[in-house]
Amino acid sequence: MAQSDKAIVILGAALLLAISGCSGDQQEPAAAAAGAEPPQTTEAPMLEAPLVPDPLAVATLEISYAETKDGLIRGYFVYPESMVEPLPGIIMIHEWWGLNETVKQSAAKLASAGYIVLAIDLFDGDVASTTEQAAALSRRLLDDPEAADANIIAAHEFLRQAAGAPVVGVIGWSMGGYWSLKSTRLLEDKIAAAVVYYGQLDEDDEKIAAISAPVQALYAGDDRSIPPQTVRNFRERADALNKEIDVYIYPGVKHGFANPDDPRHDADTAAKAWARTFSFLEQHLKSG
């Protein structure tokens, strides 16, 4: 099959799923309690300029990529319009605010660098605009973590089977960062790389030993919900267990520094973190 024909098959499968409807922070409440100032709106400004020299034009789809006894699992699928062969896939996992416009812009930003990205929705279409709403959505998720696990597994299957991704990585922020790290245990060696932005970290050696992929962990130096010492302890345990973990702690910034909706957003630090993330994903999803 010619490469262009293969691309048509890949995108055709995605379109079929979208059209048919598919046949087939845990730390954030702690931050709120500690007096942190989380964002109060899902009105999203445009993200900083793309971090790739020649960003690709992308196409976007609201799709249903799996079905459970409770209904369809939906997400936001983004891929380069010029794609002529299967590209590496990325599962994107939102913060406790839900799958909002900022998350969708982040998905497009990654896709413009040559990835196919599926931003999943752990809240079944609900998006929070207040701290109270976000906390309620997070509690609902914690009451049924198996649903989140099933969602992530289905997202991986979609990217590998329907979209043809040769490898799959995962990225998440805050609550989503926790699930990003967990996915390396949940999917074992099926995840090629994981990026964790200020997500809750595993504290026992058994869970750390089960991490199955290279991990990039980006944290705030002035984070009261996940103190830097907690991050350092995690790194020490991971190093002792010979895990491939790159940890960065940015001094002087707070939890949420990478979210442009958040009053704690730090544009300079966010840009540096994004640059590291792009380099990390390039290394583990495209090289070799």
PDB file of C-alpha atoms in Angstrom:
ATOM      1  CA  MET A   1       0.000   0.000   0.000  1.00  0.00           C
ATOM      2  CA  ALA A   2       1.355   3.453  -0.923  1.00  0.00           C
ATOM      3  CA  GLN A   3       2.060   5.849   1.937  1.00  0.00           C
ATOM      4  CA  SER A   4      -0.636   8.263   0.780  1.00  0.00           C
ATOM      5  CA  ASP A   5      -3.159   5.426   0.606  1.00  0.00           C
ATOM      6  CA  LYS A   6      -2.206   4.340   4.112  1.00  0.00           C
ATOM      7  CA  ALA A   7      -2.802   7.873   5.377  1.00  0.00           C
ATOM      8  CA  ILE A   8      -6.257   7.873   3.799  1.00  0.00           C
ATOM      9  CA  VAL A   9      -7.060   4.613   5.565  1.00  0.00           C
ATOM     10  CA  ILE A  10      -5.816   5.995   8.894  1.00  0.00           C
ATOM     11  CA  LEU A  11      -7.772   9.213   8.668  1.00  0.00           C
ATOM     12  CA  GLY A  12     -10.766   7.423   7.230  1.00  0.00           C
ATOM     13  CA  ALA A  13     -10.930   5.250  10.325  1.00  0.00           C
ATOM     14  CA  ALA A  14     -10.837   8.307  12.535  1.00  0.00           C
ATOM     15  CA  LEU A  15     -13.526  10.029  10.499  1.00  0.00           C
ATOM     16  CA  LEU A  16     -15.690   6.923  10.588  1.00  0.00           C
ATOM     17  CA  LEU A  17     -15.469   6.830  14.358  1.00  0.00           C
ATOM     18  CA  ALA A  18     -16.291  10.511  14.583  1.00  0.00           C
ATOM     19  CA  ILE A  19     -19.271  10.277  12.250  1.00  0.00           C
ATOM     20  CA  SER A  20     -20.699   7.026  13.588  1.00  0.00           C
ATOM     21  CA  GLY A  21     -20.289   7.927  17.247  1.00  0.00           C
ATOM     22  CA  CYS A  22     -18.136   4.772  17.627  1.00  0.00           C
ATOM     23  CA  SER A  23     -19.616   1.331  17.456  1.00  0.00           C
ATOM     24  CA  GLY A  24     -17.565  -0.497  19.065  1.00  0.00           C
ATOM     25  CA  ASP A  25      -6.040  16.869  40.815  1.00  0.00           C
ATOM     26  CA  GLN A  26      -5.914  14.931  43.559  1.00  0.00           C
ATOM     27  CA  GLN A  27      -3.405  17.545  44.576  1.00  0.00           C
ATOM     28  CA  GLU A  28      -5.606  20.428  43.498  1.00  0.00           C
ATOM     29  CA  PRO A  29      -8.103  20.206  46.369  1.00  0.00           C
ATOM     30  CA  ALA A  30      -5.058  20.249  48.655  1.00  0.00           C
ATOM     31  CA  ALA A  31      -3.815  23.372  46.904  1.00  0.00           C
ATOM     32  CA  ALA A  32      -7.170  25.049  47.373  1.00  0.00           C
ATOM     33  CA  ALA A  33      -7.214  24.129  51.041  1.00  0.00           C
ATOM     34  CA  ALA A  34      -3.766  25.634  51.442  1.00  0.00           C
ATOM     35  CA  GLY A  35      -5.009  28.963  50.118  1.00  0.00           C
ATOM     36  CA  ALA A  36      -3.790  28.700  46.524  1.00  0.00           C
ATOM     37  CA  GLU A  37      -5.539  30.793  43.920  1.00  0.00           C
ATOM     38  CA  PRO A  38      -6.743  28.479  41.135  1.00  0.00           C
ATOM     39  CA  PRO A  39      -8.200  29.841  37.912  1.00  0.00           C
ATOM     40  CA  GLN A  40     -11.862  30.822  37.949  1.00  0.00           C
ATOM     41  CA  THR A  41     -12.648  30.689  34.274  1.00  0.00           C
ATOM     42  CA  THR A  42     -12.221  28.505  31.244  1.00  0.00           C
ATOM     43  CA  GLU A  43     -11.848  31.533  28.986  1.00  0.00           C
ATOM     44  CA  ALA A  44      -8.540  30.652  27.349  1.00  0.00           C
ATOM     45  CA  PRO A  45      -6.057  33.098  25.841  1.00  0.00           C
ATOM     46  CA  MET A  46      -3.976  31.894  22.933  1.00  0.00           C
ATOM     47  CA  LEU A  47      -0.879  29.979  23.966  1.00  0.00           C
ATOM     48  CA  GLU A  48       2.610  31.261  23.305  1.00  0.00           C
ATOM     49  CA  ALA A  49       4.079  31.030  19.811  1.00  0.00           C
ATOM     50  CA  PRO A  50       4.735  27.503  18.511  1.00  0.00           C
ATOM     51  CA  LEU A  51       8.013  25.948  19.574  1.00  0.00           C
ATOM     52  CA  VAL A  52       8.758  24.361  16.206  1.00  0.00           C
ATOM     53  CA  PRO A  53      10.367  26.303  13.315  1.00  0.00           C
ATOM     54  CA  ASP A  54       7.699  25.417  10.769  1.00  0.00           C
ATOM     55  CA  PRO A  55       4.510  24.298  12.551  1.00  0.00           C
ATOM     56  CA  LEU A  56       2.229  22.104  10.495  1.00  0.00           C
ATOM     57  CA  ALA A  57      -1.373  22.981   9.801  1.00  0.00           C
ATOM     58  CA  VAL A  58      -3.642  20.661  11.787  1.00  0.00           C
ATOM     59  CA  ALA A  59      -7.125  19.233  11.500  1.00  0.00           C
ATOM     60  CA  THR A  60      -9.343  18.643  14.519  1.00  0.00           C
ATOM     61  CA  LEU A  61     -12.198  16.255  15.233  1.00  0.00           C
ATOM     62  CA  GLU A  62     -14.561  15.779  18.145  1.00  0.00           C
ATOM     63  CA  ILE A  63     -14.755  11.989  18.200  1.00  0.00           C
ATOM     64  CA  SER A  64     -16.143   9.011  20.061  1.00  0.00           C
ATOM     65  CA  TYR A  65     -13.410   6.399  20.284  1.00  0.00           C
ATOM     66  CA  ALA A  66     -14.899   3.723  22.525  1.00  0.00           C
ATOM     67  CA  GLU A  67     -18.138   2.558  24.065  1.00  0.00           C
ATOM     68  CA  THR A  68     -18.843   1.323  27.572  1.00  0.00           C
ATOM     69  CA  LYS A  69     -21.953   0.169  29.397  1.00  0.00           C
ATOM     70  CA  ASP A  70     -22.423   3.788  30.469  1.00  0.00           C
ATOM     71  CA  GLY A  71     -22.178   5.243  26.967  1.00  0.00           C
ATOM     72  CA  LEU A  72     -19.655   6.628  24.521  1.00  0.00           C
ATOM     73  CA  ILE A  73     -16.175   7.820  25.406  1.00  0.00           C
ATOM     74  CA  ARG A  74     -15.433  11.081  23.640  1.00  0.00           C
ATOM     75  CA  GLY A  75     -12.338  13.157  23.026  1.00  0.00           C
ATOM     76  CA  TYR A  76     -10.629  15.761  20.877  1.00  0.00           C
ATOM     77  CA  PHE A  77      -8.481  14.353  18.072  1.00  0.00           C
ATOM     78  CA  VAL A  78      -5.864  16.473  16.295  1.00  0.00           C
ATOM     79  CA  TYR A  79      -3.515  15.495  13.471  1.00  0.00           C
ATOM     80  CA  PRO A  80      -1.362  17.262  10.841  1.00  0.00           C
ATOM     81  CA  GLU A  81      -3.304  17.903   7.639  1.00  0.00           C
ATOM     82  CA  SER A  82      -0.251  16.930   5.588  1.00  0.00           C
ATOM     83  CA  MET A  83       0.193  13.522   7.238  1.00  0.00           C
ATOM     84  CA  VAL A  84       1.145  10.900   4.655  1.00  0.00           C
ATOM     85  CA  GLU A  85       2.261   8.102   6.977  1.00  0.00           C
ATOM     86  CA  PRO A  86       1.479   6.997  10.529  1.00  0.00           C
ATOM     87  CA  LEU A  87       2.848   9.400  13.129  1.00  0.00           C
ATOM     88  CA  PRO A  88       3.619   8.964  16.835  1.00  0.00           C
ATOM     89  CA  GLY A  89       0.551   9.347  19.027  1.00  0.00           C
ATOM     90  CA  ILE A  90       0.072  11.250  22.279  1.00  0.00           C
ATOM     91  CA  ILE A  91      -2.663  10.825  24.884  1.00  0.00           C
ATOM     92  CA  MET A  92      -3.333  14.200  26.517  1.00  0.00           C
ATOM     93  CA  ILE A  93      -4.959  14.349  29.965  1.00  0.00           C
ATOM     94  CA  HIS A  94      -6.545  17.531  31.299  1.00  0.00           C
ATOM     95  CA  GLU A  95      -6.427  19.194  34.731  1.00  0.00           C
ATOM     96  CA  TRP A  96      -9.390  19.223  37.109  1.00  0.00           C
ATOM     97  CA  TRP A  97     -11.038  21.907  34.949  1.00  0.00           C
ATOM     98  CA  GLY A  98     -11.862  19.354  32.260  1.00  0.00           C
ATOM     99  CA  LEU A  99     -11.325  19.245  28.515  1.00  0.00           C
ATOM    100  CA  ASN A 100     -11.486  22.992  27.912  1.00  0.00           C
ATOM    101  CA  GLU A 101     -10.199  25.263  25.150  1.00  0.00           C
ATOM    102  CA  THR A 102      -6.716  25.575  26.621  1.00  0.00           C
ATOM    103  CA  VAL A 103      -6.282  21.801  26.561  1.00  0.00           C
ATOM    104  CA  LYS A 104      -7.494  21.728  22.957  1.00  0.00           C
ATOM    105  CA  GLN A 105      -4.992  24.441  22.027  1.00  0.00           C
ATOM    106  CA  SER A 106      -2.224  22.430  23.689  1.00  0.00           C
ATOM    107  CA  ALA A 107      -3.262  19.388  21.651  1.00  0.00           C
ATOM    108  CA  ALA A 108      -3.080  21.434  18.449  1.00  0.00           C
ATOM    109  CA  LYS A 109       0.311  22.787  19.486  1.00  0.00           C
ATOM    110  CA  LEU A 110       1.738  19.287  19.862  1.00  0.00           C
ATOM    111  CA  ALA A 111       0.090  18.043  16.668  1.00  0.00           C
ATOM    112  CA  SER A 112       1.684  20.934  14.752  1.00  0.00           C
ATOM    113  CA  ALA A 113       5.046  19.402  15.651  1.00  0.00           C
ATOM    114  CA  GLY A 114       4.211  16.154  13.882  1.00  0.00           C
ATOM    115  CA  TYR A 115       2.102  14.042  16.247  1.00  0.00           C
ATOM    116  CA  ILE A 116      -1.406  12.710  16.311  1.00  0.00           C
ATOM    117  CA  VAL A 117      -2.954  13.748  19.610  1.00  0.00           C
ATOM    118  CA  LEU A 118      -6.035  12.502  21.430  1.00  0.00           C
ATOM    119  CA  ALA A 119      -7.069  14.785  24.288  1.00  0.00           C
ATOM    120  CA  ILE A 120      -9.277  12.585  26.420  1.00  0.00           C
ATOM    121  CA  ASP A 121     -12.199  13.666  28.580  1.00  0.00           C
ATOM    122  CA  LEU A 122     -12.359  12.152  32.065  1.00  0.00           C
ATOM    123  CA  PHE A 123     -15.432  14.207  33.003  1.00  0.00           C
ATOM    124  CA  ASP A 124     -17.931  13.075  30.338  1.00  0.00           C
ATOM    125  CA  GLY A 125     -18.258  16.494  28.758  1.00  0.00           C
ATOM    126  CA  ASP A 126     -18.404  18.543  31.963  1.00  0.00           C
ATOM    127  CA  VAL A 127     -16.092  21.555  32.212  1.00  0.00           C
ATOM    128  CA  ALA A 128     -15.595  23.465  35.455  1.00  0.00           C
ATOM    129  CA  SER A 129     -15.473  27.245  35.727  1.00  0.00           C
ATOM    130  CA  THR A 130     -15.153  27.484  39.520  1.00  0.00           C
ATOM    131  CA  THR A 131     -13.037  25.788  42.145  1.00  0.00           C
ATOM    132  CA  GLU A 132     -16.148  24.198  43.660  1.00  0.00           C
ATOM    133  CA  GLN A 133     -17.187  22.683  40.346  1.00  0.00           C
ATOM    134  CA  ALA A 134     -13.679  21.403  39.669  1.00  0.00           C
ATOM    135  CA  ALA A 135     -13.433  19.822  43.117  1.00  0.00           C
ATOM    136  CA  ALA A 136     -16.799  18.101  42.628  1.00  0.00           C
ATOM    137  CA  LEU A 137     -15.716  16.710  39.248  1.00  0.00           C
ATOM    138  CA  SER A 138     -12.458  15.459  40.770  1.00  0.00           C
ATOM    139  CA  ARG A 139     -14.316  13.716  43.601  1.00  0.00           C
ATOM    140  CA  ARG A 140     -16.621  12.079  41.090  1.00  0.00           C
ATOM    141  CA  LEU A 141     -13.587  10.760  39.225  1.00  0.00           C
ATOM    142  CA  LEU A 142     -11.990   9.452  42.405  1.00  0.00           C
ATOM    143  CA  ASP A 143     -15.201   7.611  43.205  1.00  0.00           C
ATOM    144  CA  ASP A 144     -14.830   5.651  39.961  1.00  0.00           C
ATOM    145  CA  PRO A 145     -11.124   5.473  39.010  1.00  0.00           C
ATOM    146  CA  GLU A 146     -11.734   2.334  36.949  1.00  0.00           C
ATOM    147  CA  ALA A 147     -13.616   4.488  34.421  1.00  0.00           C
ATOM    148  CA  ALA A 148     -10.555   6.688  33.986  1.00  0.00           C
ATOM    149  CA  ASP A 149      -8.370   3.605  33.572  1.00  0.00           C
ATOM    150  CA  ALA A 150     -10.728   2.259  30.889  1.00  0.00           C
ATOM    151  CA  ASN A 151     -10.693   5.633  29.135  1.00  0.00           C
ATOM    152  CA  ILE A 152      -6.901   5.724  28.958  1.00  0.00           C
ATOM    153  CA  ILE A 153      -6.718   2.124  27.729  1.00  0.00           C
ATOM    154  CA  ALA A 154      -9.316   2.893  25.038  1.00  0.00           C
ATOM    155  CA  ALA A 155      -7.419   6.030  23.997  1.00  0.00           C
ATOM    156  CA  HIS A 156      -4.239   4.020  23.570  1.00  0.00           C
ATOM    157  CA  GLU A 157      -6.052   1.376  21.526  1.00  0.00           C
ATOM    158  CA  PHE A 158      -7.570   4.054  19.297  1.00  0.00           C
ATOM    159  CA  LEU A 159      -4.216   5.686  18.603  1.00  0.00           C
ATOM    160  CA  ARG A 160      -2.490   2.372  17.914  1.00  0.00           C
ATOM    161  CA  GLN A 161      -5.237   0.545  16.026  1.00  0.00           C
ATOM    162  CA  ALA A 162      -7.500   3.116  14.353  1.00  0.00           C
ATOM    163  CA  ALA A 163      -4.972   5.915  13.859  1.00  0.00           C
ATOM    164  CA  GLY A 164      -1.980   3.624  13.263  1.00  0.00           C
ATOM    165  CA  ALA A 165       0.481   5.310  15.635  1.00  0.00           C
ATOM    166  CA  PRO A 166       3.704   3.264  15.781  1.00  0.00           C
ATOM    167  CA  VAL A 167       4.374   4.464  19.342  1.00  0.00           C
ATOM    168  CA  VAL A 168       2.300   6.300  21.940  1.00  0.00           C
ATOM    169  CA  GLY A 169       3.260   8.744  24.679  1.00  0.00           C
ATOM    170  CA  VAL A 170       1.166  10.498  27.302  1.00  0.00           C
ATOM    171  CA  ILE A 171       1.145  13.974  28.845  1.00  0.00           C
ATOM    172  CA  GLY A 172      -0.924  15.435  31.659  1.00  0.00           C
ATOM    173  CA  TRP A 173      -1.121  18.430  33.949  1.00  0.00           C
ATOM    174  CA  SER A 174      -1.865  18.361  37.679  1.00  0.00           C
ATOM    175  CA  MET A 175      -4.700  15.839  38.100  1.00  0.00           C
ATOM    176  CA  GLY A 176      -3.901  14.737  34.555  1.00  0.00           C
ATOM    177  CA  GLY A 177      -0.241  14.472  35.511  1.00  0.00           C
ATOM    178  CA  TYR A 178      -1.147  11.885  38.123  1.00  0.00           C
ATOM    179  CA  TRP A 179      -3.005   9.840  35.491  1.00  0.00           C
ATOM    180  CA  SER A 180      -0.151  10.313  33.021  1.00  0.00           C
ATOM    181  CA  LEU A 181       2.259   8.703  35.479  1.00  0.00           C
ATOM    182  CA  LYS A 182      -0.265   6.010  36.364  1.00  0.00           C
ATOM    183  CA  SER A 183      -0.641   5.119  32.678  1.00  0.00           C
ATOM    184  CA  THR A 184       2.940   3.832  32.651  1.00  0.00           C
ATOM    185  CA  ARG A 185       1.804   1.142  35.089  1.00  0.00           C
ATOM    186  CA  LEU A 186      -1.646   0.685  33.622  1.00  0.00           C
ATOM    187  CA  LEU A 187      -0.399   0.132  30.061  1.00  0.00           C
ATOM    188  CA  GLU A 188       2.978  -1.280  31.063  1.00  0.00           C
ATOM    189  CA  ASP A 189       5.409  -1.310  28.115  1.00  0.00           C
ATOM    190  CA  LYS A 190       2.805   0.048  25.676  1.00  0.00           C
ATOM    191  CA  ILE A 191       3.671   3.643  26.652  1.00  0.00           C
ATOM    192  CA  ALA A 192       6.900   4.969  25.125  1.00  0.00           C
ATOM    193  CA  ALA A 193       7.192   8.158  27.201  1.00  0.00           C
ATOM    194  CA  ALA A 194       5.240  10.070  29.846  1.00  0.00           C
ATOM    195  CA  VAL A 195       5.267  13.761  30.735  1.00  0.00           C
ATOM    196  CA  VAL A 196       4.019  14.807  34.171  1.00  0.00           C
ATOM    197  CA  TYR A 197       3.354  18.454  34.965  1.00  0.00           C
ATOM    198  CA  TYR A 198       3.029  18.902  38.762  1.00  0.00           C
ATOM    199  CA  GLY A 199       0.984  15.749  39.269  1.00  0.00           C
ATOM    200  CA  GLN A 200       0.746  13.740  42.473  1.00  0.00           C
ATOM    201  CA  LEU A 201       3.685  11.340  42.730  1.00  0.00           C
ATOM    202  CA  ASP A 202       3.864   7.722  43.789  1.00  0.00           C
ATOM    203  CA  GLU A 203       5.439   7.333  47.209  1.00  0.00           C
ATOM    204  CA  ASP A 204       6.023   3.603  47.593  1.00  0.00           C
ATOM    205  CA  ASP A 205       8.716   1.604  45.896  1.00  0.00           C
ATOM    206  CA  GLU A 206       6.323  -0.997  44.511  1.00  0.00           C
ATOM    207  CA  LYS A 207       4.475   1.584  42.414  1.00  0.00           C
ATOM    208  CA  ILE A 208       7.660   3.331  41.362  1.00  0.00           C
ATOM    209  CA  ALA A 209       9.151  -0.012  40.338  1.00  0.00           C
ATOM    210  CA  ALA A 210       6.137  -0.588  38.081  1.00  0.00           C
ATOM    211  CA  ILE A 211       6.796   2.572  36.030  1.00  0.00           C
ATOM    212  CA  SER A 212       7.493   1.181  32.581  1.00  0.00           C
ATOM    213  CA  ALA A 213       8.507   4.204  30.482  1.00  0.00           C
ATOM    214  CA  PRO A 214      10.885   7.142  30.497  1.00  0.00           C
ATOM    215  CA  VAL A 215       9.281   9.976  32.471  1.00  0.00           C
ATOM    216  CA  GLN A 216       9.771  13.720  32.385  1.00  0.00           C
ATOM    217  CA  ALA A 217       8.530  15.373  35.580  1.00  0.00           C
ATOM    218  CA  LEU A 218       8.164  19.176  35.769  1.00  0.00           C
ATOM    219  CA  TYR A 219       7.372  20.778  39.125  1.00  0.00           C
ATOM    220  CA  ALA A 220       7.112  24.151  40.833  1.00  0.00           C
ATOM    221  CA  GLY A 221       9.589  25.224  43.477  1.00  0.00           C
ATOM    222  CA  ASP A 222       6.922  27.083  45.428  1.00  0.00           C
ATOM    223  CA  ASP A 223       4.194  24.430  45.429  1.00  0.00           C
ATOM    224  CA  ARG A 224       2.467  23.912  48.779  1.00  0.00           C
ATOM    225  CA  SER A 225       0.479  20.879  47.601  1.00  0.00           C
ATOM    226  CA  ILE A 226       3.501  19.001  46.218  1.00  0.00           C
ATOM    227  CA  PRO A 227       6.578  20.398  48.007  1.00  0.00           C
ATOM    228  CA  PRO A 228       9.951  20.205  46.231  1.00  0.00           C
ATOM    229  CA  GLN A 229      11.222  17.746  48.854  1.00  0.00           C
ATOM    230  CA  THR A 230       8.459  15.325  47.867  1.00  0.00           C
ATOM    231  CA  VAL A 231       9.653  15.571  44.269  1.00  0.00           C
ATOM    232  CA  ARG A 232      13.272  15.033  45.307  1.00  0.00           C
ATOM    233  CA  ASN A 233      12.299  11.987  47.354  1.00  0.00           C
ATOM    234  CA  PHE A 234      10.523  10.549  44.337  1.00  0.00           C
ATOM    235  CA  ARG A 235      13.577  11.126  42.160  1.00  0.00           C
ATOM    236  CA  GLU A 236      15.880   9.466  44.683  1.00  0.00           C
ATOM    237  CA  ARG A 237      13.644   6.396  44.900  1.00  0.00           C
ATOM    238  CA  ALA A 238      13.316   6.232  41.120  1.00  0.00           C
ATOM    239  CA  ASP A 239      17.094   6.521  40.698  1.00  0.00           C
ATOM    240  CA  ALA A 240      17.620   3.726  43.224  1.00  0.00           C
ATOM    241  CA  LEU A 241      15.265   1.545  41.186  1.00  0.00           C
ATOM    242  CA  ASN A 242      17.069   2.435  37.932  1.00  0.00           C
ATOM    243  CA  LYS A 243      14.094   4.227  36.450  1.00  0.00           C
ATOM    244  CA  GLU A 244      14.601   6.707  33.614  1.00  0.00           C
ATOM    245  CA  ILE A 245      13.170   9.817  35.256  1.00  0.00           C
ATOM    246  CA  ASP A 246      14.091  13.399  34.308  1.00  0.00           C
ATOM    247  CA  VAL A 247      12.982  15.755  37.082  1.00  0.00           C
ATOM    248  CA  TYR A 248      12.927  19.545  36.840  1.00  0.00           C
ATOM    249  CA  ILE A 249      11.954  21.832  39.713  1.00  0.00           C
ATOM    250  CA  TYR A 250      11.494  25.460  38.677  1.00  0.00           C
ATOM    251  CA  PRO A 251      12.305  27.870  41.521  1.00  0.00           C
ATOM    252  CA  GLY A 252      10.011  30.750  42.362  1.00  0.00           C
ATOM    253  CA  VAL A 253       6.897  29.499  40.550  1.00  0.00           C
ATOM    254  CA  LYS A 254       3.719  27.920  41.853  1.00  0.00           C
ATOM    255  CA  HIS A 255       1.484  24.973  41.033  1.00  0.00           C
ATOM    256  CA  GLY A 256      -0.282  25.734  37.758  1.00  0.00           C
ATOM    257  CA  PHE A 257       2.589  27.743  36.264  1.00  0.00           C
ATOM    258  CA  ALA A 258       2.121  26.143  32.828  1.00  0.00           C
ATOM    259  CA  ASN A 259      -1.608  26.907  32.547  1.00  0.00           C
ATOM    260  CA  PRO A 260      -2.266  30.241  30.787  1.00  0.00           C
ATOM    261  CA  ASP A 261      -5.719  30.406  32.431  1.00  0.00           C
ATOM    262  CA  ASP A 262      -4.219  30.257  35.914  1.00  0.00           C
ATOM    263  CA  PRO A 263      -3.306  33.436  37.837  1.00  0.00           C
ATOM    264  CA  ARG A 264      -0.172  31.552  38.918  1.00  0.00           C
ATOM    265  CA  HIS A 265       0.866  31.158  35.271  1.00  0.00           C
ATOM    266  CA  ASP A 266       4.483  32.101  34.577  1.00  0.00           C
ATOM    267  CA  ALA A 267       4.949  32.588  30.838  1.00  0.00           C
ATOM    268  CA  ASP A 268       8.753  32.393  30.843  1.00  0.00           C
ATOM    269  CA  THR A 269       8.884  29.204  32.919  1.00  0.00           C
ATOM    270  CA  ALA A 270       6.034  27.671  30.924  1.00  0.00           C
ATOM    271  CA  ALA A 271       7.917  28.302  27.676  1.00  0.00           C
ATOM    272  CA  LYS A 272      11.075  26.690  29.071  1.00  0.00           C
ATOM    273  CA  ALA A 273       9.086  23.694  30.293  1.00  0.00           C
ATOM    274  CA  TRP A 274       7.347  23.323  26.939  1.00  0.00           C
ATOM    275  CA  ALA A 275      10.724  23.388  25.172  1.00  0.00           C
ATOM    276  CA  ARG A 276      11.952  20.577  27.405  1.00  0.00           C
ATOM    277  CA  THR A 277       8.761  18.639  26.802  1.00  0.00           C
ATOM    278  CA  PHE A 278       9.058  18.953  23.027  1.00  0.00           C
ATOM    279  CA  SER A 279      12.681  17.785  23.183  1.00  0.00           C
ATOM    280  CA  PHE A 280      11.788  14.847  25.440  1.00  0.00           C
ATOM    281  CA  LEU A 281       8.939  13.691  23.201  1.00  0.00           C
ATOM    282  CA  GLU A 282      11.104  14.084  20.104  1.00  0.00           C
ATOM    283  CA  GLN A 283      13.762  11.912  21.687  1.00  0.00           C
ATOM    284  CA  HIS A 284      11.478   9.107  22.812  1.00  0.00           C
ATOM    285  CA  LEU A 285       8.691   9.102  20.211  1.00  0.00           C
ATOM    286  CA  LYS A 286      10.514  10.025  17.008  1.00  0.00           C
ATOM    287  CA  SER A 287      14.178   9.126  17.345  1.00  0.00           C
ATOM    288  CA  GLY A 288      15.163   5.664  16.227  1.00  0.00           C
TER     289      GLY A 288
END
